[in-house]
Coordinates of C-alpha atoms and ligand atoms in Angstrom, one line a residue:
M689 CA 26.1 99.3 202.0
V690 CA 25.6 102.7 203.6
G691 CA 26.3 104.4 200.3
L692 CA 23.9 102.1 198.3
A693 CA 21.2 102.6 201.0
T694 CA 21.6 106.4 200.8
V695 CA 21.0 106.4 197.1
F696 CA 18.5 103.5 196.5
G697 CA 17.1 102.8 199.9
A698 CA 18.4 99.2 200.0
G699 CA 21.9 98.1 201.1
G700 CA 22.5 95.4 198.6
G701 CA 24.1 94.8 195.2
T702 CA 21.6 95.6 192.5
S703 CA 22.3 92.7 190.1
S704 CA 22.7 88.9 190.0
Y705 CA 26.0 87.2 189.1
Q706 CA 24.5 85.7 185.9
E707 CA 23.7 89.2 184.6
A708 CA 27.4 90.0 184.1
E709 CA 27.2 87.7 181.2
A710 CA 24.7 90.0 179.6
A711 CA 26.8 93.1 180.0
D712 CA 28.8 94.5 177.2
V713 CA 31.0 96.7 179.5
I714 CA 32.3 95.6 182.9
V715 CA 34.2 97.9 185.2
M716 CA 36.0 96.3 188.1
W717 CA 36.9 99.2 190.4
G718 CA 39.1 98.4 193.4
S719 CA 38.2 94.8 193.1
N720 CA 40.6 91.9 192.4
A721 CA 37.9 89.4 191.6
R722 CA 40.2 87.1 189.7
S723 CA 41.8 86.3 193.1
A724 CA 39.1 87.1 195.6
H725 CA 35.9 86.3 193.8
P726 CA 36.8 83.6 191.3
I727 CA 33.2 82.3 191.0
F728 CA 31.9 85.7 190.0
F729 CA 34.9 86.3 187.8
H730 CA 33.9 83.1 185.9
H731 CA 30.8 85.0 184.8
V732 CA 32.9 87.9 183.8
L733 CA 35.1 85.7 181.7
T734 CA 32.1 84.3 180.0
A735 CA 31.1 87.9 179.1
L736 CA 34.6 88.6 177.9
N737 CA 34.6 85.6 175.7
A738 CA 31.3 86.8 174.2
G739 CA 33.0 90.2 173.3
A740 CA 32.3 92.3 176.4
K741 CA 35.0 94.8 177.4
L742 CA 36.7 94.9 180.8
Y743 CA 38.1 98.0 182.5
V744 CA 40.0 97.6 185.7
V745 CA 40.6 100.6 188.0
D746 CA 43.3 99.5 190.5
P747 CA 46.6 101.1 191.6
R748 CA 48.2 97.7 190.9
R749 CA 48.2 95.7 187.7
S750 CA 46.3 93.0 189.6
E751 CA 45.5 89.5 188.5
T752 CA 42.2 90.9 187.4
A753 CA 43.8 93.7 185.5
R754 CA 45.7 91.2 183.4
F755 CA 42.4 90.3 181.7
A756 CA 41.4 93.9 181.1
D757 CA 41.0 95.7 177.8
R758 CA 42.3 98.7 179.6
W759 CA 43.8 99.0 183.1
L760 CA 43.5 102.4 184.8
G761 CA 46.3 102.5 187.4
L762 CA 45.4 105.3 189.7
D763 CA 47.1 106.6 192.8
V764 CA 45.7 105.0 196.0
G765 CA 42.8 107.1 197.3
S766 CA 42.2 109.2 194.2
D767 CA 39.0 107.4 193.2
I768 CA 36.7 110.3 193.7
A769 CA 38.9 112.5 191.5
L770 CA 38.7 109.8 188.8
S771 CA 34.9 109.3 189.0
N772 CA 34.3 113.1 189.0
T773 CA 36.5 113.4 185.9
I774 CA 34.6 110.5 184.2
A775 CA 31.3 112.2 185.1
R776 CA 32.4 115.6 183.7
E777 CA 33.5 113.9 180.5
I778 CA 30.2 112.1 180.2
I779 CA 28.4 115.4 180.6
E780 CA 30.6 117.4 178.3
A781 CA 30.3 114.7 175.6
G782 CA 26.5 114.8 175.7
L783 CA 26.3 111.2 176.9
V784 CA 24.0 111.7 179.9
D785 CA 20.8 109.5 179.8
T786 CA 18.6 112.6 180.2
T787 CA 15.4 110.6 180.2
F788 CA 16.5 108.6 183.2
V789 CA 18.0 111.5 185.0
D790 CA 14.8 113.6 184.6
R791 CA 12.5 110.8 185.7
A792 CA 14.3 108.9 188.3
T793 CA 16.9 111.1 190.0
T794 CA 17.3 114.4 192.0
G795 CA 20.1 116.8 192.4
F796 CA 21.6 116.6 188.9
D797 CA 22.3 120.3 188.4
E798 CA 24.2 120.7 191.7
Y799 CA 26.2 117.5 190.9
A800 CA 27.0 118.6 187.4
A801 CA 28.3 122.0 188.7
S802 CA 30.4 120.2 191.3
V803 CA 32.3 118.1 188.7
Q804 CA 32.8 121.0 186.3
E805 CA 36.3 121.6 187.6
W806 CA 37.3 118.0 186.8
T807 CA 38.7 118.4 183.3
L808 CA 40.6 115.4 181.8
E809 CA 43.9 117.2 182.4
R810 CA 43.1 117.8 186.0
G811 CA 42.0 114.3 186.4
E812 CA 45.2 113.0 184.9
A813 CA 47.3 115.2 187.2
V814 CA 45.5 114.1 190.4
T815 CA 45.0 110.4 189.7
G816 CA 48.0 109.6 187.5
V817 CA 45.7 107.9 184.9
P818 CA 46.4 109.1 181.3
A819 CA 43.6 111.4 180.1
D820 CA 42.9 109.2 177.1
A821 CA 42.2 106.2 179.3
I822 CA 39.8 108.2 181.4
R823 CA 38.0 109.4 178.3
E824 CA 37.8 105.9 176.9
L825 CA 36.3 104.4 180.1
A826 CA 33.8 107.3 180.3
H827 CA 32.6 106.8 176.7
A828 CA 32.5 103.0 176.9
Y829 CA 30.5 103.0 180.2
A830 CA 28.0 105.7 179.0
T831 CA 27.4 104.2 175.6
A832 CA 27.2 100.5 176.6
D833 CA 23.8 98.8 176.2
A834 CA 24.3 97.3 179.6
A835 CA 27.3 98.1 181.9
Q836 CA 28.1 96.6 185.2
L837 CA 30.1 98.6 187.8
C838 CA 31.6 96.3 190.4
W839 CA 33.7 97.3 193.4
T840 CA 35.1 95.9 196.6
L841 CA 37.6 96.9 199.2
G842 CA 39.8 99.2 197.0
I843 CA 36.7 101.5 197.3
T844 CA 35.4 100.8 200.8
E845 CA 38.5 100.4 203.0
H846 CA 39.2 104.1 203.1
H847 CA 38.5 106.8 205.5
N848 CA 36.0 108.1 203.0
G849 CA 34.7 104.7 201.8
V850 CA 31.0 105.8 201.7
D851 CA 31.8 108.8 199.6
N852 CA 33.7 106.6 197.2
V853 CA 30.6 104.4 196.8
L854 CA 28.4 107.4 196.4
S855 CA 30.7 108.7 193.6
L856 CA 30.3 105.3 191.7
C857 CA 26.5 105.4 192.2
N858 CA 26.5 108.9 190.6
L859 CA 28.0 107.4 187.4
A860 CA 25.2 104.8 187.2
L861 CA 22.6 107.4 187.7
L862 CA 24.1 109.7 185.1
T863 CA 24.0 107.0 182.4
G864 CA 21.0 104.9 183.5
Q865 CA 23.2 101.9 184.1
V866 CA 21.0 100.5 186.9
G867 CA 17.6 98.8 187.2
R868 CA 17.8 96.9 183.9
Y869 CA 18.9 93.3 183.2
G870 CA 22.7 93.3 182.7
A871 CA 23.3 96.8 184.0
G872 CA 23.9 97.5 187.6
L873 CA 26.0 98.2 190.7
T874 CA 27.7 95.1 192.1
P875 CA 29.6 95.4 195.4
L876 CA 31.2 92.1 196.0
R877 CA 31.0 91.0 199.6
G878 CA 33.8 89.4 201.7
Q879 CA 32.8 86.0 203.2
N880 CA 30.3 83.6 201.8
N881 CA 27.8 84.9 204.3
V882 CA 28.7 88.4 205.1
Q883 CA 25.6 89.6 203.3
G884 CA 23.6 87.1 205.4
G885 CA 25.1 88.5 208.6
G886 CA 23.7 91.9 207.6
D887 CA 20.4 90.4 206.6
M888 CA 20.1 88.8 210.1
G889 CA 20.7 92.1 211.8
A890 CA 24.4 91.6 212.7
L891 CA 24.8 95.4 212.4
P892 CA 24.7 98.0 215.2
N893 CA 21.8 99.9 213.8
K894 CA 19.6 97.2 212.2
L895 CA 17.2 94.4 213.2
P896 CA 16.9 91.4 210.9
G897 CA 15.7 92.4 207.4
F898 CA 17.4 95.8 207.6
Q899 CA 14.7 97.2 209.9
D900 CA 15.9 100.2 211.9
V901 CA 16.7 99.6 215.6
T902 CA 15.3 103.2 216.2
D903 CA 12.0 102.4 214.6
D904 CA 9.4 101.9 217.3
A905 CA 7.0 99.9 215.2
A906 CA 9.7 97.5 214.0
R907 CA 11.0 97.0 217.5
A908 CA 7.5 96.3 218.8
K909 CA 7.3 93.2 216.5
F910 CA 10.5 91.8 217.9
D911 CA 9.6 92.7 221.5
A912 CA 6.4 90.7 221.1
E913 CA 8.1 87.7 219.4
W914 CA 11.1 87.5 221.7
G915 CA 9.4 88.6 225.0
V916 CA 12.0 91.2 225.7
A917 CA 12.4 94.9 225.2
V918 CA 14.9 95.5 222.4
P919 CA 17.0 98.5 223.4
P920 CA 16.1 101.5 221.1
E921 CA 19.6 102.9 220.7
N922 CA 22.0 102.1 217.9
G923 CA 25.1 100.1 219.0
W924 CA 28.7 100.5 218.1
H925 CA 30.3 99.1 215.0
L926 CA 33.7 97.4 215.2
T927 CA 36.0 100.3 215.1
Q928 CA 33.8 102.3 217.5
M929 CA 34.0 99.3 219.9
F930 CA 37.8 99.7 220.0
D931 CA 37.4 103.4 220.6
A932 CA 35.0 102.6 223.4
M933 CA 37.5 100.1 224.9
E934 CA 40.0 102.9 224.9
R935 CA 37.7 105.2 226.8
G936 CA 37.0 102.4 229.2
E937 CA 33.3 102.2 228.3
L938 CA 33.4 98.7 226.8
R939 CA 34.9 96.3 229.3
S940 CA 33.7 92.9 228.1
V941 CA 33.6 91.5 224.6
F942 CA 32.1 88.3 223.0
V943 CA 33.8 87.4 219.7
I944 CA 32.2 84.8 217.4
G945 CA 34.2 83.7 214.3
E946 CA 36.6 86.6 214.0
N947 CA 40.3 87.1 214.7
P948 CA 40.6 90.8 215.6
A949 CA 44.0 90.4 217.2
Q950 CA 45.4 89.9 213.7
S951 CA 42.8 91.5 211.4
E952 CA 42.3 94.9 213.0
A953 CA 44.2 97.9 211.6
D954 CA 46.9 99.3 213.9
G955 CA 47.3 95.8 215.3
R956 CA 49.4 96.7 218.3
R957 CA 46.7 99.1 219.6
A958 CA 44.0 96.4 219.0
V959 CA 45.9 93.8 220.9
E960 CA 46.6 96.1 223.8
L961 CA 42.9 97.0 224.1
L962 CA 41.8 93.4 223.9
A963 CA 44.3 92.5 226.6
G964 CA 43.0 95.2 228.8
L965 CA 39.4 94.0 228.8
D966 CA 37.8 92.7 232.0
H967 CA 36.3 89.8 230.2
L968 CA 36.9 88.4 226.7
V969 CA 35.0 85.4 225.3
V970 CA 35.9 83.8 221.9
Q971 CA 33.8 81.2 220.1
D972 CA 35.8 79.8 217.2
I973 CA 36.6 76.6 215.4
H974 CA 40.3 77.2 215.8
L975 CA 42.4 78.4 218.7
T976 CA 43.2 81.8 217.2
K977 CA 45.6 84.5 218.5
T978 CA 42.5 86.2 219.8
A979 CA 41.3 83.0 221.5
E980 CA 44.7 82.7 223.2
M981 CA 44.0 86.0 224.9
A982 CA 40.5 85.1 226.0
D983 CA 39.2 84.4 229.5
V984 CA 36.7 81.9 228.1
V985 CA 37.0 80.0 224.8
L986 CA 33.9 78.3 223.5
P987 CA 35.6 75.8 221.3
G988 CA 34.6 73.2 218.8
S989 CA 31.7 75.1 217.2
A990 CA 30.9 73.0 214.1
S991 CA 32.1 74.4 210.8
W992 CA 29.8 75.2 207.8
C993 CA 29.8 71.7 206.4
E994 CA 29.0 70.3 209.8
S995 CA 25.8 72.3 210.4
D996 CA 22.5 73.3 208.8
G997 CA 21.3 76.8 207.9
T998 CA 21.4 79.3 205.2
V999 CA 23.9 81.7 203.6
T1000 CA 23.2 84.8 201.5
N1001 CA 25.8 85.7 198.9
S1002 CA 26.7 89.0 197.3
E1003 CA 23.8 88.8 194.8
R1004 CA 21.4 88.6 197.7
R1005 CA 20.7 85.0 197.1
V1006 CA 19.7 82.9 200.1
Q1007 CA 20.8 79.3 199.8
R1008 CA 20.5 76.4 202.2
V1009 CA 23.5 74.7 203.5
R1010 CA 23.2 71.2 204.8
K1011 CA 25.2 69.1 207.2
A1012 CA 27.5 66.9 205.1
L1013 CA 29.8 65.7 207.9
E1014 CA 29.3 65.0 211.6
P1015 CA 31.2 67.5 213.7
P1016 CA 34.3 66.1 215.4
G1017 CA 34.3 65.1 219.1
D1018 CA 32.1 67.3 221.3
A1019 CA 31.9 70.1 218.7
C1020 CA 28.5 71.9 218.7
D1021 CA 26.7 74.1 216.2
D1022 CA 27.2 77.8 216.9
I1023 CA 23.4 78.1 217.3
D1024 CA 23.4 75.4 220.1
I1025 CA 26.1 77.3 222.0
I1026 CA 24.1 80.6 221.6
T1027 CA 20.8 79.1 222.7
G1028 CA 22.5 77.3 225.5
L1029 CA 23.9 80.6 226.7
A1030 CA 20.5 82.2 226.4
R1031 CA 19.1 79.5 228.7
E1032 CA 21.8 80.1 231.2
L1033 CA 20.9 83.7 231.2
G1034 CA 17.3 82.8 232.0
H1035 CA 15.6 82.9 228.6
D1036 CA 13.9 79.7 227.6
W1037 CA 15.1 79.5 224.0
H1038 CA 14.5 76.3 222.1
Y1039 CA 13.9 75.5 218.5
E1040 CA 12.6 72.2 217.1
D1041 CA 15.0 72.4 214.2
H1042 CA 16.8 74.8 211.9
E1043 CA 13.6 75.4 209.9
G1044 CA 12.0 76.7 213.1
I1045 CA 14.7 79.3 213.4
W1046 CA 14.2 80.3 209.8
D1047 CA 10.4 80.5 210.2
E1048 CA 10.9 83.0 213.1
L1049 CA 12.9 85.1 210.7
R1050 CA 10.2 84.9 208.1
R1051 CA 7.6 86.2 210.6
L1052 CA 9.8 89.2 211.5
S1053 CA 11.6 90.2 208.3
P1054 CA 9.2 91.1 205.4
M1055 CA 11.9 90.7 202.8
H1056 CA 12.3 87.0 203.7
A1057 CA 8.6 86.2 204.3
G1058 CA 8.2 84.3 201.0
M1059 CA 11.2 82.1 201.4
S1060 CA 9.9 78.9 202.9
W1061 CA 12.4 76.1 203.5
Q1062 CA 10.5 74.1 200.8
R1063 CA 10.8 76.9 198.2
L1064 CA 14.4 77.4 199.0
D1065 CA 14.9 73.7 198.3
E1066 CA 12.8 73.6 195.1
L1067 CA 14.4 76.7 193.6
G1068 CA 17.9 76.1 194.8
G1069 CA 18.0 79.6 196.3
I1070 CA 16.0 82.8 196.3
Q1071 CA 17.1 86.4 196.1
W1072 CA 15.7 89.0 198.5
P1073 CA 13.4 90.8 198.6
C1074 CA 10.8 88.0 198.5
F1075 CA 7.7 89.2 200.2
S1076 CA 5.2 86.4 199.7
E1077 CA 5.2 82.7 198.8
D1078 CA 3.6 83.3 195.4
S1079 CA 6.1 85.9 194.3
L1080 CA 9.5 85.8 192.7
E1081 CA 11.1 89.2 192.3
P1082 CA 13.2 90.0 189.3
P1083 CA 16.9 89.2 189.6
F1084 CA 17.9 92.8 189.8
L1085 CA 16.8 95.7 192.0
H1086 CA 15.3 99.2 191.3
G1087 CA 13.6 98.4 188.0
R1088 CA 10.9 100.6 189.3
L1089 CA 13.1 103.6 188.5
W1090 CA 12.3 103.0 184.8
A1091 CA 8.5 102.8 185.2
D1092 CA 6.4 105.1 183.1
D1093 CA 4.0 105.7 186.0
P1094 CA 5.6 108.1 188.5
A1095 CA 3.6 106.5 191.4
E1096 CA 5.2 103.2 190.6
R1097 CA 8.7 104.8 190.3
G1098 CA 8.5 105.9 193.9
R1099 CA 11.3 107.6 195.6
R1100 CA 13.9 109.2 193.3
A1101 CA 17.6 108.4 193.6
P1102 CA 19.7 111.4 194.7
F1103 CA 22.9 112.4 193.1
S1104 CA 25.6 113.1 195.7
V1105 CA 28.2 115.9 195.6
V1106 CA 31.4 114.2 196.6
V1107 CA 34.7 115.9 197.3
D1108 CA 38.1 114.3 196.5
E1109 CA 40.0 113.7 199.7
P1110 CA 43.4 112.1 199.8
P1111 CA 44.3 109.3 202.4
V1112 CA 44.5 110.5 206.0
E1113 CA 48.2 109.6 206.2
H1114 CA 50.2 111.8 203.8
L1115 CA 53.5 110.6 202.4
S1116 CA 56.5 112.3 204.0
E1117 CA 60.3 112.3 203.9
D1118 CA 60.3 109.7 206.7
Y1119 CA 57.5 107.6 205.2
P1120 CA 57.7 108.2 201.4
L1121 CA 56.0 105.1 200.0
R1122 CA 52.3 104.2 199.9
L1123 CA 51.5 100.8 201.3
T1124 CA 48.3 99.1 200.3
T1125 CA 47.2 95.7 201.6
G1126 CA 45.0 93.0 200.1
R1127 CA 44.6 89.4 199.1
R1128 CA 46.0 86.5 197.1
L1129 CA 44.1 83.6 195.6
D1130 CA 45.7 80.9 197.6
S1131 CA 45.3 82.3 201.1
Y1132 CA 42.4 83.5 203.2
N1133 CA 42.3 86.5 205.5
T1134 CA 44.3 86.1 208.7
G1135 CA 45.4 82.6 207.5
V1136 CA 43.6 80.7 210.3
Q1137 CA 41.7 78.6 207.8
S1138 CA 44.3 78.5 205.0
G1139 CA 47.5 78.5 207.0
G1140 CA 48.0 74.7 207.0
Y1141 CA 47.9 74.5 203.2
S1142 CA 51.1 74.4 201.2
S1143 CA 51.9 74.0 197.5
P1144 CA 55.1 74.5 195.6
N1145 CA 53.7 77.7 194.0
R1146 CA 52.6 79.2 197.3
I1147 CA 54.7 82.1 198.6
G1148 CA 54.5 83.5 202.1
E1149 CA 54.3 87.1 203.0
T1150 CA 56.3 89.5 200.8
L1151 CA 56.8 93.2 200.3
D1152 CA 55.9 93.7 196.7
I1153 CA 57.7 96.7 195.3
S1154 CA 58.1 98.3 191.8
P1155 CA 61.3 97.6 189.8
A1156 CA 62.1 101.4 189.9
D1157 CA 61.9 101.7 193.7
A1158 CA 63.7 98.4 194.3
G1159 CA 66.5 99.7 191.9
R1160 CA 66.7 103.0 193.7
L1161 CA 66.9 101.4 197.1
G1162 CA 69.3 98.7 195.9
I1163 CA 66.9 95.9 196.9
A1164 CA 67.2 92.6 195.1
D1165 CA 64.3 90.2 194.6
G1166 CA 64.0 87.9 197.7
E1167 CA 66.1 90.0 199.9
I1168 CA 64.7 90.6 203.4
V1169 CA 63.7 94.2 204.0
R1170 CA 62.4 96.2 206.9
V1171 CA 59.0 98.0 206.4
A1172 CA 58.1 100.7 208.9
S1173 CA 55.2 103.0 209.4
A1174 CA 54.6 105.5 212.2
R1175 CA 53.0 102.6 214.2
G1176 CA 55.4 99.7 213.9
A1177 CA 57.8 97.7 211.7
V1178 CA 58.0 94.3 210.2
E1179 CA 60.6 92.3 208.1
A1180 CA 59.7 90.4 205.0
P1181 CA 61.3 89.3 201.7
A1182 CA 61.0 91.8 198.9
R1183 CA 59.3 90.7 195.7
V1184 CA 59.9 92.9 192.7
D1185 CA 56.6 93.2 190.8
P1186 CA 56.5 95.0 187.5
G1187 CA 52.7 95.4 188.0
L1188 CA 53.3 98.0 190.7
R1189 CA 53.7 101.7 189.9
P1190 CA 56.7 103.6 191.5
G1191 CA 55.8 104.9 194.9
L1192 CA 53.5 102.0 195.7
V1193 CA 54.2 98.8 197.8
F1194 CA 51.8 95.9 198.5
M1195 CA 51.5 93.3 201.2
T1196 CA 48.9 90.7 202.1
F1197 CA 47.8 90.1 205.7
H1198 CA 47.6 86.3 205.3
F1199 CA 50.6 85.3 207.3
P1200 CA 50.4 87.3 210.5
D1201 CA 52.2 84.7 212.6
D1202 CA 55.3 85.3 210.5
V1203 CA 54.8 88.9 209.4
D1204 CA 52.2 90.9 211.3
V1205 CA 51.3 93.4 208.6
N1206 CA 48.6 95.1 210.6
R1207 CA 51.3 96.6 212.8
L1208 CA 51.8 98.9 209.9
T1209 CA 48.2 99.8 208.9
I1210 CA 46.3 102.9 210.2
D1211 CA 43.0 102.7 212.0
A1212 CA 41.6 106.0 210.5
T1213 CA 38.0 105.1 209.9
D1214 CA 35.0 106.2 207.9
P1215 CA 32.6 107.5 210.6
K1216 CA 29.6 106.5 208.4
A1217 CA 30.5 102.9 207.8
G1218 CA 33.2 102.1 210.4
T1219 CA 35.6 100.7 207.9
A1220 CA 39.3 101.3 208.5
E1221 CA 41.7 102.6 205.9
F1222 CA 43.5 99.3 205.4
K1223 CA 44.3 100.4 201.8
A1224 CA 46.5 103.4 202.5
A1225 CA 49.4 103.7 205.0
A1226 CA 52.6 105.6 204.6
V1227 CA 55.7 103.5 205.0
R1228 CA 59.5 103.4 204.5
V1229 CA 61.3 100.4 203.2
D1230 CA 65.0 99.8 204.2
K1231 CA 67.6 97.3 203.2
L1232 CA 68.7 95.4 206.3
P1233 CA 72.4 96.1 207.1
A1234 CA 74.6 93.4 205.7
P1235 CA 75.5 90.7 208.2
V1236 CA 78.8 91.3 209.9
A1237 CA 81.5 88.9 208.5
G1238 CA 82.0 86.0 210.9
D1239 CA 78.5 86.2 212.4
Ligands
MGD2229 N1 41.4 84.1 197.9 C1 40.8 84.9 198.8 N2 39.6 85.4 198.5 C2 38.9 86.2 199.3 C3 39.5 86.6 200.6 C4 40.8 86.1 200.9 O1 41.4 86.4 201.9 N3 41.4 85.3 199.9 N4 38.8 87.4 201.5 C5 37.4 87.7 201.2 C6 37.1 89.0 201.9 S1 36.8 89.0 203.5 C7 36.9 90.1 201.1 S2 36.3 91.5 201.9 C8 37.1 90.1 199.7 C9 38.0 91.3 199.2 O2 38.1 91.3 197.8 P1 38.9 92.5 197.1 O3 38.5 93.8 197.7 O4 38.8 92.3 195.7 O5 40.5 92.2 197.6 P2 41.7 93.1 198.1 O6 42.9 92.4 197.6 O7 41.6 93.4 199.5 O8 41.5 94.5 197.3 C10 41.2 94.7 196.0 C11 42.0 95.6 195.2 O9 41.9 97.0 195.7 C12 43.1 97.6 195.2 N5 43.2 98.9 195.8 C13 44.0 99.3 196.9 N6 43.8 100.6 197.1 C14 43.0 101.1 196.2 C15 42.5 102.4 195.9 O10 42.8 103.4 196.5 N7 41.6 102.5 194.8 C16 41.3 101.5 194.0 N8 40.5 101.7 193.0 N9 41.7 100.2 194.3 C17 42.6 100.1 195.3 C18 44.2 96.6 195.5 O11 45.3 96.9 194.7 C19 43.5 95.3 195.3 O12 43.9 94.7 194.0 O13 37.7 89.0 199.2 C20 37.1 87.8 199.7 N10 37.7 86.7 199.0
MGD2230 N1 45.8 94.7 206.4 C1 44.6 94.3 206.1 N2 43.8 93.9 207.1 C2 42.5 93.5 206.9 C3 42.0 93.6 205.6 C4 42.8 94.1 204.5 O1 42.4 94.2 203.4 N3 44.1 94.4 204.9 N4 40.7 93.2 205.4 C5 39.7 93.3 206.5 C6 38.5 92.5 206.1 S1 37.6 92.9 204.7 C7 38.1 91.4 206.8 S2 36.6 90.7 206.4 C8 38.8 91.0 208.0 C9 38.8 89.5 208.2 O2 39.2 89.3 209.6 P1 38.8 88.1 210.5 O3 37.3 87.8 210.2 O4 39.2 88.4 211.8 O5 39.7 87.0 209.8 P2 39.5 85.5 209.5 O6 40.9 84.9 209.3 O7 38.6 85.4 208.3 O8 38.9 84.9 210.8 C10 37.6 84.3 210.8 C11 37.5 83.3 212.0 O9 36.3 82.6 212.0 C12 36.5 81.3 212.4 N5 35.3 80.5 211.8 C13 35.2 80.0 210.6 N6 34.0 79.3 210.5 C14 33.4 79.4 211.7 C15 32.2 78.9 212.2 O10 31.4 78.2 211.6 N7 31.9 79.2 213.5 C16 32.7 80.0 214.3 N8 32.4 80.2 215.6 N9 33.9 80.4 213.8 C17 34.3 80.1 212.6 C18 37.8 81.0 211.8 O11 38.4 79.8 212.4 C19 38.6 82.3 212.0 O12 39.3 82.3 213.2 O13 40.2 91.4 207.9 C20 40.3 92.8 207.8 N10 41.7 93.1 207.9
MO2231 MO1 36.1 91.2 204.2

């Protein structure tokens, strides 16, 4: 979101899901939507059935790549090298949308000069993707009537995730593939409501509606509504919190709906720091590994189908959720726990109902002002921004960039010069293989919510390895191996996967009670977004010694 906000001024995807169906070229870059975003991928499949072309940029031949017209299997962390090469090819082939660039962007000349060194040959050498595939993607994207560029964690979970995003925005600016129906930039969000969390100000530098914490005028509105003085300083994001724990500056933590003991990179460090806190409070619907460490557990918060409210999905669409079941036992809604705590702390918070909470947001966040409960019901959901009750904005953002009148066009979108930087942890003789981690369709994050489910097709944690590396190391499919990084080691059965290129291994993090994969990952972090480099660690894989006869 930081990257998109830098270029376009708004930290949200530019298009709606439905628009994928109107695209004639779709690029899924570091996104395995077939497994992780099946609803969105359904729209992609509709487009493919209608003749659209799909390009997938992923080090693995993922489930999504299996549907691709062309799969670009690049080396982990070489995305900027690839996008710069694509940009140079677009420029050299005369495929730049010069009208759009002249009207709506800044910094083209400097950017064009910066990618000049990225010939197809150099691109191939650095990324491992054949030059003809890079050329094909460049031409298809630039000449499409409407092209969608979608990305997820393969782009953002790197030490330079923001630069990765900026490098993809550059491609859209170069070709005018943004601000029109069907064309756009689509970052797919994680949970059903992670966008909503951001909208509501669950970010260290933002108030609800993405208003800056450091903006005096914005804060004044909240001070008046809430009857408190909102602190004017930005807070810490997740990885900065762990650094602050290490420095002893953060002594007390309140976790709501997260399981950091198992989801943080460099898990052993994370657990040590959580264990060393003076006070840890966890509010969760399950007794997680993090909750087991807590001084206070606020249990039994009601799950999503047992409470009312809204969620905002990746296409910025706010939808109501309604209570379908009564919560079990004494379980309470999260909001009741939070308002109850506020009252204990001496603030007289009370709301008549969920609509009352929503109306407070509408008073404070201009981009939500037009979304009354009634309209949300009638329309079945509304995308932000929605400034007034009589307006409905177009389904995509930044159409203004195409306006004939310069005043209407407003702020231009800047190109960004971005420099290729390999992952923080280099491969070495001791740790010669690249480990990337990610998801499978049938499990969810740290497994808290999907752990109980079993089916004959479901496999637990595995170390996925290419046939070439397995052969070289004498590892058979299903054999238990030891995987070690500079931070820790785990054991897991090997799974020989022909979709992996030599040098690359893959694990999920869905079964941490059996195999704690985050003991291996590195917590190198992008300072701009606070996202850890879950996608690139250096590891070694060893066969376990054969059991001694008679054991
Ligand atoms: N079934 C299921 N769905 C989920 C989730 C789940 O756990 N299970 N989790 C949800 C959450 S929280 C999120 S954030 C999303 C994540 O959704 P995705 O980001 O799509 O899922 P991942 O598998 O983490 O990573 C996507 C791909 O990035 C690739 N990749 C790794 N390194 C690189 C690289 O250097 N460059 C490029 N280009 N690609 C790379 C991986 O091979 C992988 O296929 O999924 C959400 N949906
Ligand atoms: N190795 C590796 N590690 C990763 C990643 C990776 O790709 N690789 N991805 C990272 C990413 S993108 C993410 S998002 C994180 C996910 O990391 P986490 O968010 O820590 O993992 P989850 O398992 O989704 O935990 C969510 C918790 O919320 C609780 N919960 C669900 N609904 C409610 C509710 O209504 N109220 C309350 N109070 N609690 C509720 C669940 O019971 C669960 O304990 O993992 C990160 N870690
Ligand atoms: Mo996520």
